[in-house]
PDB file of C-alpha atoms in Angstrom:
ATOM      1  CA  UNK A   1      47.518  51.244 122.614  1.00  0.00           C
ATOM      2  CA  UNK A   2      46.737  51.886 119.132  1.00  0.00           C
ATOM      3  CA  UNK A   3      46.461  55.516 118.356  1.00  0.00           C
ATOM      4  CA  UNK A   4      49.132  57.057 116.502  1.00  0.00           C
ATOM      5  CA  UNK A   5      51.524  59.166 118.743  1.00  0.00           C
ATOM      6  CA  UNK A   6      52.338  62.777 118.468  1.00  0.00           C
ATOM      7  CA  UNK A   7      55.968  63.531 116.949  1.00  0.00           C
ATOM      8  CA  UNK A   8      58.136  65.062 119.935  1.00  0.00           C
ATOM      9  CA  UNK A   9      61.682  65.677 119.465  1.00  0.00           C
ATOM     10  CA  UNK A  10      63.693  64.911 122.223  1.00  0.00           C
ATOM     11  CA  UNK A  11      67.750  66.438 122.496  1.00  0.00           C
ATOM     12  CA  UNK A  12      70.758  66.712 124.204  1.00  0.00           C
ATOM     13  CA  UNK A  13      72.459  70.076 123.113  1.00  0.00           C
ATOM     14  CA  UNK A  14      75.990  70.712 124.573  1.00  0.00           C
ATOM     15  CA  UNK A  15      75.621  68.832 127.671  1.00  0.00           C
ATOM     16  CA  UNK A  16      77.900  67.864 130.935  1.00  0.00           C
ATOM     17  CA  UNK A  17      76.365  66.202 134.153  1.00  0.00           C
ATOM     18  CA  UNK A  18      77.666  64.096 137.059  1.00  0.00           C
ATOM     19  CA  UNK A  19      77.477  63.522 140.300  1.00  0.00           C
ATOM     20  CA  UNK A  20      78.793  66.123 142.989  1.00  0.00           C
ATOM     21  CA  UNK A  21      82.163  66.657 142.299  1.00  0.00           C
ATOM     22  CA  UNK A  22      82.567  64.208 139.393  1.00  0.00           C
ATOM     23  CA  UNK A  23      81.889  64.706 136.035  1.00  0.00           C
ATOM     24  CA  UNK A  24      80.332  61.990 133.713  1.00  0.00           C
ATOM     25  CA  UNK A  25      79.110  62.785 130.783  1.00  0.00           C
ATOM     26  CA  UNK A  26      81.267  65.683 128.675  1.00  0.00           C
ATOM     27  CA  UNK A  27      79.936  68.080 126.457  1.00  0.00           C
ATOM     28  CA  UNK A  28      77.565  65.665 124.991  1.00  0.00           C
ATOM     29  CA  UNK A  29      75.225  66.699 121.717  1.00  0.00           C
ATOM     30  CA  UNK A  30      72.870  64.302 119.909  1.00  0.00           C
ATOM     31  CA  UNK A  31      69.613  64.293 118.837  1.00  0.00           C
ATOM     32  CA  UNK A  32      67.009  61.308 119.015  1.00  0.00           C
ATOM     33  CA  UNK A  33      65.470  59.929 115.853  1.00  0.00           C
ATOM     34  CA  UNK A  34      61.192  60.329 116.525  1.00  0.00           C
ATOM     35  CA  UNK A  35      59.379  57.306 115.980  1.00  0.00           C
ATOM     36  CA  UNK A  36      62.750  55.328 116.002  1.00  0.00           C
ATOM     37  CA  UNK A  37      64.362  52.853 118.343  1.00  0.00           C
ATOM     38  CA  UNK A  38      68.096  53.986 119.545  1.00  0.00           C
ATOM     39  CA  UNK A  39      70.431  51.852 121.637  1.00  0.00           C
ATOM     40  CA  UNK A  40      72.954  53.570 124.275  1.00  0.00           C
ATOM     41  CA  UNK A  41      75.794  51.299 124.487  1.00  0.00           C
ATOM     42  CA  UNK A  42      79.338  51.442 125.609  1.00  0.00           C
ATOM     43  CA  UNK A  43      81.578  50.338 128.527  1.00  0.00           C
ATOM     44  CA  UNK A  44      80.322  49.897 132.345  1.00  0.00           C
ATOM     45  CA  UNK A  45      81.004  53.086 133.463  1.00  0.00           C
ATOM     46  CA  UNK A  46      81.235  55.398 130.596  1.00  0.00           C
ATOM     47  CA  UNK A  47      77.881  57.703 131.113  1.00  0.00           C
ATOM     48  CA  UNK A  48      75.074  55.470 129.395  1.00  0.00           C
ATOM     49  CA  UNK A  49      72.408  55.958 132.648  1.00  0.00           C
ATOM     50  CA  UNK A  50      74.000  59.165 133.357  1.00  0.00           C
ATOM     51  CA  UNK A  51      72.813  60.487 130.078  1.00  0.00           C
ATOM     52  CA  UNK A  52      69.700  58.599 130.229  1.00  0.00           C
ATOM     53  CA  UNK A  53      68.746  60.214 133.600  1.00  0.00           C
ATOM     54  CA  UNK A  54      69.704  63.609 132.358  1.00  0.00           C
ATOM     55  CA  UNK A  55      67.359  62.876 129.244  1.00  0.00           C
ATOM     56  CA  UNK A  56      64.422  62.187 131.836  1.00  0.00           C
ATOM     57  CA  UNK A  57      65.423  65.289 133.529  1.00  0.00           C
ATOM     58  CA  UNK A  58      66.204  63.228 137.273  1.00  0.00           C
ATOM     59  CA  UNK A  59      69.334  64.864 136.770  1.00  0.00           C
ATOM     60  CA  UNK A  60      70.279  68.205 136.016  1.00  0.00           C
ATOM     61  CA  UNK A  61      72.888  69.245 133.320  1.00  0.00           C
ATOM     62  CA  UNK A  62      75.717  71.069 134.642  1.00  0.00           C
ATOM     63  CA  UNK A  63      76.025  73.009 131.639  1.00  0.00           C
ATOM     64  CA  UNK A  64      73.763  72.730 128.541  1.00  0.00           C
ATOM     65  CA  UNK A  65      70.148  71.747 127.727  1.00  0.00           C
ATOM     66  CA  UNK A  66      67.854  68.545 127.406  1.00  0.00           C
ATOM     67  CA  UNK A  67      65.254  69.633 125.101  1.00  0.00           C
ATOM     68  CA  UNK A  68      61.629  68.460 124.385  1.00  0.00           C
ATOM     69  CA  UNK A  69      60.087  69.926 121.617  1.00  0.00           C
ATOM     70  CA  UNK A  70      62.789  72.464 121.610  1.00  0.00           C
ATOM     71  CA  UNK A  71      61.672  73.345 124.794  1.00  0.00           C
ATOM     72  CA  UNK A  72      64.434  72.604 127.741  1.00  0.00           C
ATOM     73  CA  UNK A  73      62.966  70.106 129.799  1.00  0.00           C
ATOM     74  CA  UNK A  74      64.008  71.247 133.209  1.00  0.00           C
ATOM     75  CA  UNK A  75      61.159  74.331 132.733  1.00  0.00           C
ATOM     76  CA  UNK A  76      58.160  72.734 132.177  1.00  0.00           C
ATOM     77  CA  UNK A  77      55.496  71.267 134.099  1.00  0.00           C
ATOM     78  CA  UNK A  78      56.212  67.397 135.456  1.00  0.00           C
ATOM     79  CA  UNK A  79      52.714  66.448 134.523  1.00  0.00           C
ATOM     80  CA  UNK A  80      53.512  67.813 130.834  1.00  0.00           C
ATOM     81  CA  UNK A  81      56.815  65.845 131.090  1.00  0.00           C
ATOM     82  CA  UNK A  82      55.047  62.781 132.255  1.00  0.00           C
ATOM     83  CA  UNK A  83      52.512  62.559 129.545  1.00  0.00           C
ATOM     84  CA  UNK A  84      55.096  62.823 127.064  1.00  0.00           C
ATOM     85  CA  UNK A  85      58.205  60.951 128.305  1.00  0.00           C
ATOM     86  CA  UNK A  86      57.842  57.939 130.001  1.00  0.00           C
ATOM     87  CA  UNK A  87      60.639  56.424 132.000  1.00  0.00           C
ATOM     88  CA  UNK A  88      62.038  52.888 133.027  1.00  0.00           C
ATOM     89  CA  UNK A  89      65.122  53.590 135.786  1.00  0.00           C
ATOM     90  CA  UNK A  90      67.746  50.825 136.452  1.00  0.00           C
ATOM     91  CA  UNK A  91      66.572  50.584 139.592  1.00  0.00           C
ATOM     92  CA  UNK A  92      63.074  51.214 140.140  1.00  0.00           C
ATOM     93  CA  UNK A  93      61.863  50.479 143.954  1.00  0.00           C
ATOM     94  CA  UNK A  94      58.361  49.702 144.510  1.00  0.00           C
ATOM     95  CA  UNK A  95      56.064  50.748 147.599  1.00  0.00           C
ATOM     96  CA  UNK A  96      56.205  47.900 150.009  1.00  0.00           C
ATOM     97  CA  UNK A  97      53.113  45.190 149.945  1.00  0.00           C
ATOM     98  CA  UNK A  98      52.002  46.299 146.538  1.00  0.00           C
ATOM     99  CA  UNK A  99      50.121  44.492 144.315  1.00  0.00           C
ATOM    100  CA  UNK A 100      51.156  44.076 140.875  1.00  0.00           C
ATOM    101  CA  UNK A 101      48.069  45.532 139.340  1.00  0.00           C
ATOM    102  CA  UNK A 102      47.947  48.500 141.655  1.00  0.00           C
ATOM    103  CA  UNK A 103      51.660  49.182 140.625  1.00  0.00           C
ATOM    104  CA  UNK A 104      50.970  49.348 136.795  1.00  0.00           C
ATOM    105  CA  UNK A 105      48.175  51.258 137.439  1.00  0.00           C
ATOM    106  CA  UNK A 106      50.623  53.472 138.540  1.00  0.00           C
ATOM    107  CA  UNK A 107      51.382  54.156 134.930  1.00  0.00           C
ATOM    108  CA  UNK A 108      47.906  56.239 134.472  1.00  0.00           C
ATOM    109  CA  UNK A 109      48.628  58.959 137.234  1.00  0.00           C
ATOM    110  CA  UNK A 110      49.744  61.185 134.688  1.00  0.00           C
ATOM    111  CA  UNK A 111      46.368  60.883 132.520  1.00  0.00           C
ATOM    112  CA  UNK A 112      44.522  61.844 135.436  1.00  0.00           C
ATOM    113  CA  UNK A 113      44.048  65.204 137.101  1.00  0.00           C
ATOM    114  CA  UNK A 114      40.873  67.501 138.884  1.00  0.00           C
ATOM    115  CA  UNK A 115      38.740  66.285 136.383  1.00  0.00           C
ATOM    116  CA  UNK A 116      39.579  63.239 135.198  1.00  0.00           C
ATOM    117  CA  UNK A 117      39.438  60.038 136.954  1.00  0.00           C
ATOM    118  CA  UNK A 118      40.094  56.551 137.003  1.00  0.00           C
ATOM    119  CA  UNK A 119      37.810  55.388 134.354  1.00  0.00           C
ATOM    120  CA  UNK A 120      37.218  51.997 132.437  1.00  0.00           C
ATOM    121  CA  UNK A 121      39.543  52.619 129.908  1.00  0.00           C
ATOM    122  CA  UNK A 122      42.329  52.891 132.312  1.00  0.00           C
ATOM    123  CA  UNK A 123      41.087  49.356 133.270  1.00  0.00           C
ATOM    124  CA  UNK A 124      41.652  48.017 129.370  1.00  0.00           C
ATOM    125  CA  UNK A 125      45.381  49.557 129.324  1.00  0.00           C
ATOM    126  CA  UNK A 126      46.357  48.186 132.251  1.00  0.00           C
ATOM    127  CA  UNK A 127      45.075  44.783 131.649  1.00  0.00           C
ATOM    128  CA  UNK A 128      46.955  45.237 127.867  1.00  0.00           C
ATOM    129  CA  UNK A 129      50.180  46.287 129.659  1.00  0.00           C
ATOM    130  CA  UNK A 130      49.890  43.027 131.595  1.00  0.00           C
ATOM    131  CA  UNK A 131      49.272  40.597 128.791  1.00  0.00           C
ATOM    132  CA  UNK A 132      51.442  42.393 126.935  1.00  0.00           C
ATOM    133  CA  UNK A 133      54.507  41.177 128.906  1.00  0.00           C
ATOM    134  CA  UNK A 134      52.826  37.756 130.515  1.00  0.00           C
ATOM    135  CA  UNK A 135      52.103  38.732 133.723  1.00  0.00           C
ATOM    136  CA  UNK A 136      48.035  38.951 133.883  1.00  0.00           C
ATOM    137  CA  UNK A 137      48.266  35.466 136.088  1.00  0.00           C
ATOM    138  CA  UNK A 138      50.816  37.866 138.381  1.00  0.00           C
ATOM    139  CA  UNK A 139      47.852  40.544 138.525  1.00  0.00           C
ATOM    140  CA  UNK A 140      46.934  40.341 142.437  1.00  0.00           C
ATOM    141  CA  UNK A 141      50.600  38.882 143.991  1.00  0.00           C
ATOM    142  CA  UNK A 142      52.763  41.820 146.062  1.00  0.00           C
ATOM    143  CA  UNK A 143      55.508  43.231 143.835  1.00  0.00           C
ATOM    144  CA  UNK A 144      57.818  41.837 147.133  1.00  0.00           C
ATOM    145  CA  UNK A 145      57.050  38.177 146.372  1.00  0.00           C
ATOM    146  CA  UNK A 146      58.238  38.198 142.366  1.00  0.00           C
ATOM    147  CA  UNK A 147      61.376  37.160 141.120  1.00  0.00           C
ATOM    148  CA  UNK A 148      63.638  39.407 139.644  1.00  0.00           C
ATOM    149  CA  UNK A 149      62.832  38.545 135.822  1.00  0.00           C
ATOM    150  CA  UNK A 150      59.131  38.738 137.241  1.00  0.00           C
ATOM    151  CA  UNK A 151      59.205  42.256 138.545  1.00  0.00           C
ATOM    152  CA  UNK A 152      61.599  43.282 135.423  1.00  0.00           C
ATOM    153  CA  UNK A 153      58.177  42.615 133.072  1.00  0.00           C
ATOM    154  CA  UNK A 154      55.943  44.059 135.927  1.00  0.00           C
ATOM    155  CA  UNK A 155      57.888  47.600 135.723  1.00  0.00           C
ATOM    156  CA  UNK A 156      57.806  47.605 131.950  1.00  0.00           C
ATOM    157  CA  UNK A 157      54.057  46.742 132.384  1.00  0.00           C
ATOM    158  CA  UNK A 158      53.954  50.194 134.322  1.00  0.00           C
ATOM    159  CA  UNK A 159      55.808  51.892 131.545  1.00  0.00           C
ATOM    160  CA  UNK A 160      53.279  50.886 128.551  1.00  0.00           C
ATOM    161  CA  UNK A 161      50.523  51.394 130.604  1.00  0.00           C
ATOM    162  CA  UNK A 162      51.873  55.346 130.785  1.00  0.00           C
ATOM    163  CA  UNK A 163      51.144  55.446 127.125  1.00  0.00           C
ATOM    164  CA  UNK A 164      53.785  58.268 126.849  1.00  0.00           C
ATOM    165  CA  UNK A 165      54.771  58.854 122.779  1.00  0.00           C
ATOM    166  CA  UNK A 166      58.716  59.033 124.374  1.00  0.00           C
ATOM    167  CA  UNK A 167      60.089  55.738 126.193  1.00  0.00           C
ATOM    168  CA  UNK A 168      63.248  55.593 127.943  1.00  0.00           C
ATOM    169  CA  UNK A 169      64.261  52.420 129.226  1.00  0.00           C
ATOM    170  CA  UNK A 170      67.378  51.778 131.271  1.00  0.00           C
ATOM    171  CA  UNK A 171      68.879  48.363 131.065  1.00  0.00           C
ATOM    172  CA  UNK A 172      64.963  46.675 129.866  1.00  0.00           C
ATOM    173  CA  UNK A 173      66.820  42.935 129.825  1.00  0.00           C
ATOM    174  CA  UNK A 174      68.079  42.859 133.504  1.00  0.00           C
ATOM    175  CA  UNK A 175      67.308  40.066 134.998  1.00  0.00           C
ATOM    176  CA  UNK A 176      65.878  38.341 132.615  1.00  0.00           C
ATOM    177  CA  UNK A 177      66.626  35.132 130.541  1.00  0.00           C
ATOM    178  CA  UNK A 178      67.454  35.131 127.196  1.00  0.00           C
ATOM    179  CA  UNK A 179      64.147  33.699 126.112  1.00  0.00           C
ATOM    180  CA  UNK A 180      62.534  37.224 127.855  1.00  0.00           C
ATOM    181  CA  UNK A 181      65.116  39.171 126.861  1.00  0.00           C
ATOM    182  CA  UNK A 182      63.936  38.785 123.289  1.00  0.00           C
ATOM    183  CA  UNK A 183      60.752  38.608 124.533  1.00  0.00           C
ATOM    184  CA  UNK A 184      60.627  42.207 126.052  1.00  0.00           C
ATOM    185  CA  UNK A 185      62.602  43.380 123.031  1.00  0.00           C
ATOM    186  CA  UNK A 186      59.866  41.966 120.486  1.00  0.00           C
ATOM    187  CA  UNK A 187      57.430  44.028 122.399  1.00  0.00           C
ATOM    188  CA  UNK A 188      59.584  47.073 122.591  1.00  0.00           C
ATOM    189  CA  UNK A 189      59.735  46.780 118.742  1.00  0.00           C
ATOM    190  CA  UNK A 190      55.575  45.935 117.917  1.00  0.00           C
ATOM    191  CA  UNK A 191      55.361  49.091 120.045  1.00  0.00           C
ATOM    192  CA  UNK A 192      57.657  51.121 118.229  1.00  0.00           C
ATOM    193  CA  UNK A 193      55.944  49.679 114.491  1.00  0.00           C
ATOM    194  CA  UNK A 194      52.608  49.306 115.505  1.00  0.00           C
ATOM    195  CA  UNK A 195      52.383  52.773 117.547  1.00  0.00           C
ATOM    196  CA  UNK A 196      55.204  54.796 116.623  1.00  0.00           C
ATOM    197  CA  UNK A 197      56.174  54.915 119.812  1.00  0.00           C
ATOM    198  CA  UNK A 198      59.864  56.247 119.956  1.00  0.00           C
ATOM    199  CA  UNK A 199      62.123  54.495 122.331  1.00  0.00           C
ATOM    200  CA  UNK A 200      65.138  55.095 123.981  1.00  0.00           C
ATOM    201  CA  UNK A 201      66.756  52.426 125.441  1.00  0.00           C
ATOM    202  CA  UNK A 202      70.170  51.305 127.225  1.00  0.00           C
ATOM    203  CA  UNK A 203      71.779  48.266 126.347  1.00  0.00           C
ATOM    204  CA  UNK A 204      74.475  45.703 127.626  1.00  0.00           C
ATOM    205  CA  UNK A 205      74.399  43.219 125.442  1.00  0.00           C
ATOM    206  CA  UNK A 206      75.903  44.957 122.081  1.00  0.00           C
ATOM    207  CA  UNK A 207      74.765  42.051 119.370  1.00  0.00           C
ATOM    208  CA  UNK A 208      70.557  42.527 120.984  1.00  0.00           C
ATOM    209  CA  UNK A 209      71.190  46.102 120.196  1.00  0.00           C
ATOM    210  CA  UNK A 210      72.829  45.562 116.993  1.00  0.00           C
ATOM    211  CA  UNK A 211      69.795  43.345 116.388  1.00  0.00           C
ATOM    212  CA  UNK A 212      66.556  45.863 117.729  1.00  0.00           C
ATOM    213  CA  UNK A 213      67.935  49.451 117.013  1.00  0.00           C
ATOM    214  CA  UNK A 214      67.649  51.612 114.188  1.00  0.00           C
ATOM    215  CA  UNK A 215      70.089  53.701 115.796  1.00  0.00           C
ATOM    216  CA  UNK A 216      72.955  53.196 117.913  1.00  0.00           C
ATOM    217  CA  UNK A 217      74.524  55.755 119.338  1.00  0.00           C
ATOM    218  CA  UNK A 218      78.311  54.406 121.316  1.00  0.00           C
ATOM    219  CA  UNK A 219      79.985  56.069 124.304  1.00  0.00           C
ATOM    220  CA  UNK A 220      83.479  56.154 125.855  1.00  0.00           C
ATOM    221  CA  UNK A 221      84.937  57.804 128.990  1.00  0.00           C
ATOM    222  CA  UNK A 222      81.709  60.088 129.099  1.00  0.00           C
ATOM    223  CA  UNK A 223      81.888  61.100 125.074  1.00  0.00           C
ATOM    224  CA  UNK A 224      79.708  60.245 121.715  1.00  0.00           C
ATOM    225  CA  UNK A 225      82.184  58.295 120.210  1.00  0.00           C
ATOM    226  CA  UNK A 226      79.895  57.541 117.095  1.00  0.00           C
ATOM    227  CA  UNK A 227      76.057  57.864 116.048  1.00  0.00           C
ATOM    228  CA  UNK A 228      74.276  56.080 113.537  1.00  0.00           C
ATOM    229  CA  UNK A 229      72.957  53.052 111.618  1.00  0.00           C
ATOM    230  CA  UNK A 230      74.337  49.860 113.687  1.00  0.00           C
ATOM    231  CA  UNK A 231      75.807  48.352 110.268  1.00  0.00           C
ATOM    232  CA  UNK A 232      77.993  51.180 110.377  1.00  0.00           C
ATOM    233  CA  UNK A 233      78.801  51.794 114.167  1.00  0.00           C
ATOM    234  CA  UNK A 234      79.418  48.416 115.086  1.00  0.00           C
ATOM    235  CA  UNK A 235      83.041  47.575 113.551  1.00  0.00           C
ATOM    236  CA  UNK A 236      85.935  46.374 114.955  1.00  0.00           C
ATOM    237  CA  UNK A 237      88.090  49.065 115.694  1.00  0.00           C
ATOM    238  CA  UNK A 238      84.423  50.405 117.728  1.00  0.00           C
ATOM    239  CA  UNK A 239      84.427  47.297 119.649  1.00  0.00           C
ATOM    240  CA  UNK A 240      88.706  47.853 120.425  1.00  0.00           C
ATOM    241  CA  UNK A 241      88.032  51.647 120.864  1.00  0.00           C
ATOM    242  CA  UNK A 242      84.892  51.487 122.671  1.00  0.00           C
ATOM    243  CA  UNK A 243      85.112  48.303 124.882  1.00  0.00           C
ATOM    244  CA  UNK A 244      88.854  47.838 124.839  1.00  0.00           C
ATOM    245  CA  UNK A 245      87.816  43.902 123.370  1.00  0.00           C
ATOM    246  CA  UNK A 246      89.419  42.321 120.270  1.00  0.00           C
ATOM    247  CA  UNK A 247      86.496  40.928 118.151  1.00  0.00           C
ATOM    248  CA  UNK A 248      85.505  39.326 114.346  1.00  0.00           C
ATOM    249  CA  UNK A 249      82.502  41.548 113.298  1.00  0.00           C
ATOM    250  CA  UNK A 250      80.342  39.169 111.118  1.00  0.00           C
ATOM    251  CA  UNK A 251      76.741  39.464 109.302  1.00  0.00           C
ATOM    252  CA  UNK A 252      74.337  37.867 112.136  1.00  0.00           C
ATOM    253  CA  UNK A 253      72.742  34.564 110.081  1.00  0.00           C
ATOM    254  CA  UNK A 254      69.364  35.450 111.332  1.00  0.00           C
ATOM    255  CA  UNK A 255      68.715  39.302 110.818  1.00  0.00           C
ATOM    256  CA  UNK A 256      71.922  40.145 108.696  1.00  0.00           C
ATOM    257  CA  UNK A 257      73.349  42.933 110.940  1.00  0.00           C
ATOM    258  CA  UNK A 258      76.446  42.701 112.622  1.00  0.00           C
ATOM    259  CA  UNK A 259      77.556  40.269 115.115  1.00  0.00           C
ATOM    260  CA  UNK A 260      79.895  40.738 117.249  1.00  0.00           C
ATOM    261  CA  UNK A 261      82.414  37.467 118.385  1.00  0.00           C
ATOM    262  CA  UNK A 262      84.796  38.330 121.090  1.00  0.00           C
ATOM    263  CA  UNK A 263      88.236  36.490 120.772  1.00  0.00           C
ATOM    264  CA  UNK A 264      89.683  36.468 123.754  1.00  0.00           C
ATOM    265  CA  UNK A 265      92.988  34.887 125.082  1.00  0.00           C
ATOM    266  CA  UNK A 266      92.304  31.437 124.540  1.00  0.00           C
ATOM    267  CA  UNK A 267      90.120  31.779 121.240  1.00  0.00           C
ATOM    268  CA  UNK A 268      92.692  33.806 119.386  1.00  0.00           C
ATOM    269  CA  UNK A 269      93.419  32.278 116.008  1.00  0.00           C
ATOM    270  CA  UNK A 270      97.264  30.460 115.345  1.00  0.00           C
ATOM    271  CA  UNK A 271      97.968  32.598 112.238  1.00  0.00           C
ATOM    272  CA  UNK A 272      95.614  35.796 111.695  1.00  0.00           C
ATOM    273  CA  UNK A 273      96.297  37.816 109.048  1.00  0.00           C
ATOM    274  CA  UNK A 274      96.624  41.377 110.501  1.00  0.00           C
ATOM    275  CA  UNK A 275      97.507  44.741 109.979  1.00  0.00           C
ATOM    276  CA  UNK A 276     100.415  44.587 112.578  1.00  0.00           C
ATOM    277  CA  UNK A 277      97.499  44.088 115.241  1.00  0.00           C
ATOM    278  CA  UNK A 278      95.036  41.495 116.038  1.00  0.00           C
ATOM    279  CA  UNK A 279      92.390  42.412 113.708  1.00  0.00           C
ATOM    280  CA  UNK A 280      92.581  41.461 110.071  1.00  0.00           C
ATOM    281  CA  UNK A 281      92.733  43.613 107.536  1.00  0.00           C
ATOM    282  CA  UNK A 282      89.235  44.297 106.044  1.00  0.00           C
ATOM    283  CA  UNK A 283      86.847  46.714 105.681  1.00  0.00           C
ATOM    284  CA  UNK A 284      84.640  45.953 108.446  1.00  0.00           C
ATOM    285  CA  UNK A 285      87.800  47.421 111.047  1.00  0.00           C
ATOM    286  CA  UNK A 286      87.734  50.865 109.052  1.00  0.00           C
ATOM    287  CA  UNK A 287      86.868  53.527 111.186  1.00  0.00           C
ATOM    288  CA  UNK A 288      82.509  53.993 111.327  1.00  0.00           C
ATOM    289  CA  UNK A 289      80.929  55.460 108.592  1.00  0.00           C
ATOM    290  CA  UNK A 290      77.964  56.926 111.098  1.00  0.00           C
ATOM    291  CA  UNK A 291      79.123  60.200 113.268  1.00  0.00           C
ATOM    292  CA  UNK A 292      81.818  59.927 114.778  1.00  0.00           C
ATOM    293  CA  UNK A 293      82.793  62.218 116.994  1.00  0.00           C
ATOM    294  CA  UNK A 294      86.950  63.265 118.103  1.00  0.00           C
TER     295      UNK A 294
END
């Protein structure tokens, strides 16, 4: 997993897409930094899968283009798709009985073809994909039988074992602990430095993002509300105007970019000085520096 990966350029130009009658994601345009890690974040709800599914083409845009290379992805081949893009769903559902090797060797079908097949080297990635997120001892145990923080690693396992210079992850961290959350986050980033490997990723947890992503890009209600370097998305008016929270945006101790600390009804200081609202008067509440969009 050490070669250096092509430069693709993945982008959503002009784009709307929802599900049969409803519309979730409006008239949405950003690009993806190559060889960079971006965080989707925003309020449950407000179009971060959506947009990620689009992105993997599993659903179509109503209007608009996803484009690859320039190239909307919706016209070429899956197998070209495949060997590109690589894709982590929320939700990923496993054939019944199988093992856990056998599944991340799933993640070679697209390297193989007529004349190509399974080969020793397909052995070696697979068997890095497993060490990679400590589950080698899991190798030979049915998918069925793992815990939920077990099968989370075993389906990003799959995903590095595609090898795919694009990664889109939906929600990596579910089910996991915060020990593996930074874990799998730790390995999403040696991937990104050591391989270039650009990554795509949806996140819940806004102060992980904050932590891992050179870019964050925030939604609301189905819209880019900003795009950009997380030291300049994540303020406080983003956290009132994105997740409807009051919150003290700090420098995080450990890495130095913002941390987010909710206050909440029964945290709220006596006497804050404020602007006539419950956020004080500073520069970290100015509106975002990065993109903002509306």
């Amino acid at each position: 997993m050490t070669d250096s990966p092509a430069v693709h350029t993945l982008a959503v130009d002009a784009v709307t897409v929802g599900y049969d009658d409803r519309v979730v994601v409006h008239d949405m345009t950003l690009s993806v930094a190559p060889g960079a890690i971006t965080a989707i974040v925003g309020a449950n709800g407000c179009g971060k899968s959506t947009l990620l599914r689009a992105m993997a083409r599993l659903l179509k845009a109503r209007t608009g283009r996803v484009l690859l290379d320039g190239t909307p992805i919706d016209t070429m081949p899956s197998r070209d798709v495949a060997t590109v893009l690589g894709l982590l769903p929320q939700t990923p559902v496993s054939p019944e009985g199988i093992a856990v090797a056998d599944l991340v060797g799933r993640g070679r079908y697209p390297h193989q073809g007529w004349f190509r097949r399974w080969t020793a080297q397909d052995d070696a990635v697979v068997e890095q994909a497993l060490v990679a997120t400590d589950t080698l001892d899991l190798a030979d145990r049915p998918v069925d039988e793992l815990s939920g923080g077990q099968r989370q690693r075993v389906w990003i396992a799959m995903a590095l074992a595609q090898q795919t210079d694009v990664l889109l992850l939906d929600e990596p961290t579910t089910f996991l602990d915060v020990a593996h959350q930074v874990e799998v986050l730790d390995l999403l980033t040696d991937l990104n430095r050591e391989r270039g490997t650009t990554i795509v990723m949806v996140l819940h947890d806004l102060n992980l993002a904050a932590r891992y992503a050179d870019d964050l890009v925030a939604l609301t209600d189905g819209r880019l509300y900003a795009q950009g370097d997380p030291a300049d998305v994540v303020t406080e008016q983003m956290v009132r105007d994105v997740f409807g929270m009051a919150a003290r945006v700090v420098p995080d101790p450990v890495s130095g970019c913002p941390l987010v600390l909710p206050v909440g009804r029964h945290h709220a200081p006596a006497h804050p000085a404020t602007d006539g609202e419950d956020r004080p008067t500073a520069p970290a509440a100015e509106a975002p520096r990065a993109q903002r969009v509306g």
